[in-house]
Tab-separated table of C-alpha atoms in Angstrom:
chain	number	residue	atom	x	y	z
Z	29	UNK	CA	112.384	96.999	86.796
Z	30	UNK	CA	111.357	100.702	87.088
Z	31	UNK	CA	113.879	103.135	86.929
Z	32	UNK	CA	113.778	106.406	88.432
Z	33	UNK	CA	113.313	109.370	85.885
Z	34	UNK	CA	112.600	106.923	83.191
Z	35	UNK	CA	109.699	106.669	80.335
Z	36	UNK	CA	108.301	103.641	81.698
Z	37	UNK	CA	107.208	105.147	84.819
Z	38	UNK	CA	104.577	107.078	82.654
Z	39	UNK	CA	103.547	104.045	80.565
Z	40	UNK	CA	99.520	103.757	80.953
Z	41	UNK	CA	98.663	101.333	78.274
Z	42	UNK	CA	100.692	98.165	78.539
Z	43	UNK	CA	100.732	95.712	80.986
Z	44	UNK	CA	103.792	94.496	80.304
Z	45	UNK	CA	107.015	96.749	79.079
Z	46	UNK	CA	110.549	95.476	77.577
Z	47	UNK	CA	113.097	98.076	78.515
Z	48	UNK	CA	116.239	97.812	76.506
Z	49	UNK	CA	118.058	101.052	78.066
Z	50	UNK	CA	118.598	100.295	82.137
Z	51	UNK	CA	120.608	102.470	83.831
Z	52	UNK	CA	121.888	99.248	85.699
Z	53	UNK	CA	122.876	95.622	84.571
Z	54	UNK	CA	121.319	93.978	82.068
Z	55	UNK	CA	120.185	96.664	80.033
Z	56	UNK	CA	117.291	94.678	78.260
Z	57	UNK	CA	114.858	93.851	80.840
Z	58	UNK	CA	111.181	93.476	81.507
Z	59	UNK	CA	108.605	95.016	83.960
Z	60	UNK	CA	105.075	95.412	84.961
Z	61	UNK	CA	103.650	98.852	84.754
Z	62	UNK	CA	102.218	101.013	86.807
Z	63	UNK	CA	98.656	99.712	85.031
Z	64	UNK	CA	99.213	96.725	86.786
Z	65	UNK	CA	100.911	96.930	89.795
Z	66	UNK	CA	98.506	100.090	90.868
Z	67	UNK	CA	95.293	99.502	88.575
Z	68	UNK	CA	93.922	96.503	90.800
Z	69	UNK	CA	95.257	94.257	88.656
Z	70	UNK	CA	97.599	93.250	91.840
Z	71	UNK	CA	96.643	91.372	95.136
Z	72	UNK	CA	100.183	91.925	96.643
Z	73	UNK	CA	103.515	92.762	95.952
Z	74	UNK	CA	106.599	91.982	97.767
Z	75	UNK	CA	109.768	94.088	97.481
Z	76	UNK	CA	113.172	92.430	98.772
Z	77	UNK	CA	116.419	93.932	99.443
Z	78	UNK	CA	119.707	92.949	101.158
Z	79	UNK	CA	122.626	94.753	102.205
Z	80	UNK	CA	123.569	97.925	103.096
Z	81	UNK	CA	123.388	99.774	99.678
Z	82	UNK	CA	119.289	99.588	100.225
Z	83	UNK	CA	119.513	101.327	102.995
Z	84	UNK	CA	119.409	105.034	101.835
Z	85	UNK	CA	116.665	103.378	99.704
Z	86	UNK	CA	114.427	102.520	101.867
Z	87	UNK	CA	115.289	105.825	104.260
Z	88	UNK	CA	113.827	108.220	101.203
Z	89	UNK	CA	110.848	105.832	100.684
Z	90	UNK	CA	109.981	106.025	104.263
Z	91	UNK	CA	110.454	109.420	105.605
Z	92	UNK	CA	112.322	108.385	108.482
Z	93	UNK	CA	112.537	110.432	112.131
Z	94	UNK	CA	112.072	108.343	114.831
Z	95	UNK	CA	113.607	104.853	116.477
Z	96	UNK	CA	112.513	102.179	115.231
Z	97	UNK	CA	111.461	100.944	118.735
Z	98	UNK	CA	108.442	103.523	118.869
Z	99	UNK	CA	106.781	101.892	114.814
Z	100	UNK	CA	103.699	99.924	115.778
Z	101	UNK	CA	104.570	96.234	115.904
Z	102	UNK	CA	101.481	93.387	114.581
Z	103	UNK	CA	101.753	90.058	114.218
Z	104	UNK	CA	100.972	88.123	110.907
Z	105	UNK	CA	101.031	84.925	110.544
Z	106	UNK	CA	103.470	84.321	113.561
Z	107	UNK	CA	106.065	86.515	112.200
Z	108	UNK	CA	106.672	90.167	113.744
Z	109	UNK	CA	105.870	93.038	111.537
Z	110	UNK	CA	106.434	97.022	111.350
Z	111	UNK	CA	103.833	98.686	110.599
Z	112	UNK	CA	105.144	101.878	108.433
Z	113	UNK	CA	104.130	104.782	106.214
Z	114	UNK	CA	105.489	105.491	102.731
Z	115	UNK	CA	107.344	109.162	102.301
Z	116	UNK	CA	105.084	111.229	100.068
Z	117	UNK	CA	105.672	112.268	97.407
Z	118	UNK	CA	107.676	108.929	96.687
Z	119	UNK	CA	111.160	109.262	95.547
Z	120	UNK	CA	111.634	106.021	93.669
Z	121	UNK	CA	109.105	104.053	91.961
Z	122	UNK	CA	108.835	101.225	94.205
Z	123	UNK	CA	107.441	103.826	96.652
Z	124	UNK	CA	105.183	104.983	94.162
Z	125	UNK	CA	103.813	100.910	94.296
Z	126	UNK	CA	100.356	101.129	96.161
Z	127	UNK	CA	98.482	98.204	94.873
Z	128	UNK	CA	94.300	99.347	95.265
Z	129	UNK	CA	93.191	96.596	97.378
Z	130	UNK	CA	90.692	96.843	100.656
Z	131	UNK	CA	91.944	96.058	104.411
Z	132	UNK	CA	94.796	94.059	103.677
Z	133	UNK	CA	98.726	94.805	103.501
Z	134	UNK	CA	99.016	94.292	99.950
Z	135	UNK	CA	102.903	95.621	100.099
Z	136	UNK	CA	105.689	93.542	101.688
Z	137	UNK	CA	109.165	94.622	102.078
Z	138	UNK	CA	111.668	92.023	102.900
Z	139	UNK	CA	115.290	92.958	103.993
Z	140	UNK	CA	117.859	92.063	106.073
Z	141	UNK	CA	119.299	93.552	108.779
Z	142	UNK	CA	122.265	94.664	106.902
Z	143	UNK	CA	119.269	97.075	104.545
Z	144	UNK	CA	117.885	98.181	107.617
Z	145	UNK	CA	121.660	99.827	109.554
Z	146	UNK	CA	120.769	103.257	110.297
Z	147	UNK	CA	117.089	103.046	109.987
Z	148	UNK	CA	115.101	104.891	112.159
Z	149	UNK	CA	111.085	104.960	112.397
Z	150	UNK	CA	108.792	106.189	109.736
Z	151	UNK	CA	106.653	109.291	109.992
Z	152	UNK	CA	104.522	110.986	106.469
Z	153	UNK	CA	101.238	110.378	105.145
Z	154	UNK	CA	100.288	108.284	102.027
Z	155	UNK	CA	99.958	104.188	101.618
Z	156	UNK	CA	100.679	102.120	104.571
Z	157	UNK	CA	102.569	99.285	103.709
Z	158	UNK	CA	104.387	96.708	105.783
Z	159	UNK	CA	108.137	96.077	106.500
């Protein structure tokens, strides 16, 4: 769990970081760094969120202007996907997630419908990931 604002999101030695001060339930947690999840230590990563509370979440990380009908749609692995575009600069460190990793999607977001409410298409520059 990274936490926006705190000390851990400027941790560059460990791989691995206990955090005993959260600002959300439990307070004693543990996380990868930024070492590993951006230091091509990492193949993929896969973010999940449900409900509507993610949604201004995932509005900020994607810098969102247009409908969602006009994002390029792919197909992987028989499943319909959005293509998108993270907001940059990122505003919370799972947007600041961008795995080094050559012509692949190496970032999955999966939410529901619910997370989604009020979405609308993603326009910016920096690491495409896919949603």
């Amino acid at each position: 769990s990274l936490f926006p604002g705190h000390d851990l999101l400027k941790e560059d030695t460990k791989l691995v970081a206990g955090i005993v001060d959260s600002p959300k339930p439990p307070p004693q947690r543990i996380t990868l760094t930024f070492r590993v999840l951006n230091g091509g230590m990492t193949r993929r990563v896969v973010f999940c969120g449900a409900g509507s509370s993610k949604g201004p979440i995932l509005r900020a990380v994607f810098a969102t202007d247009n409908d969602f009908d006009t994002l390029k749609r792919i197909e992987i692995d028989g499943a319909d996907v959005l293509e998108v575009v993270y907001a940059d600069p990122a505003p919370y460190p799972c947007g600041m997630v961008r795995p080094q990793v050559e012509d692949e999607p190496v970032v999955d977001w999966v939410v529901d419908k619910d997370a989604l409410e009020g979405m609308v298409a993603v326009v910016g520059s920096g690491g495409e990931c896919k949603l």
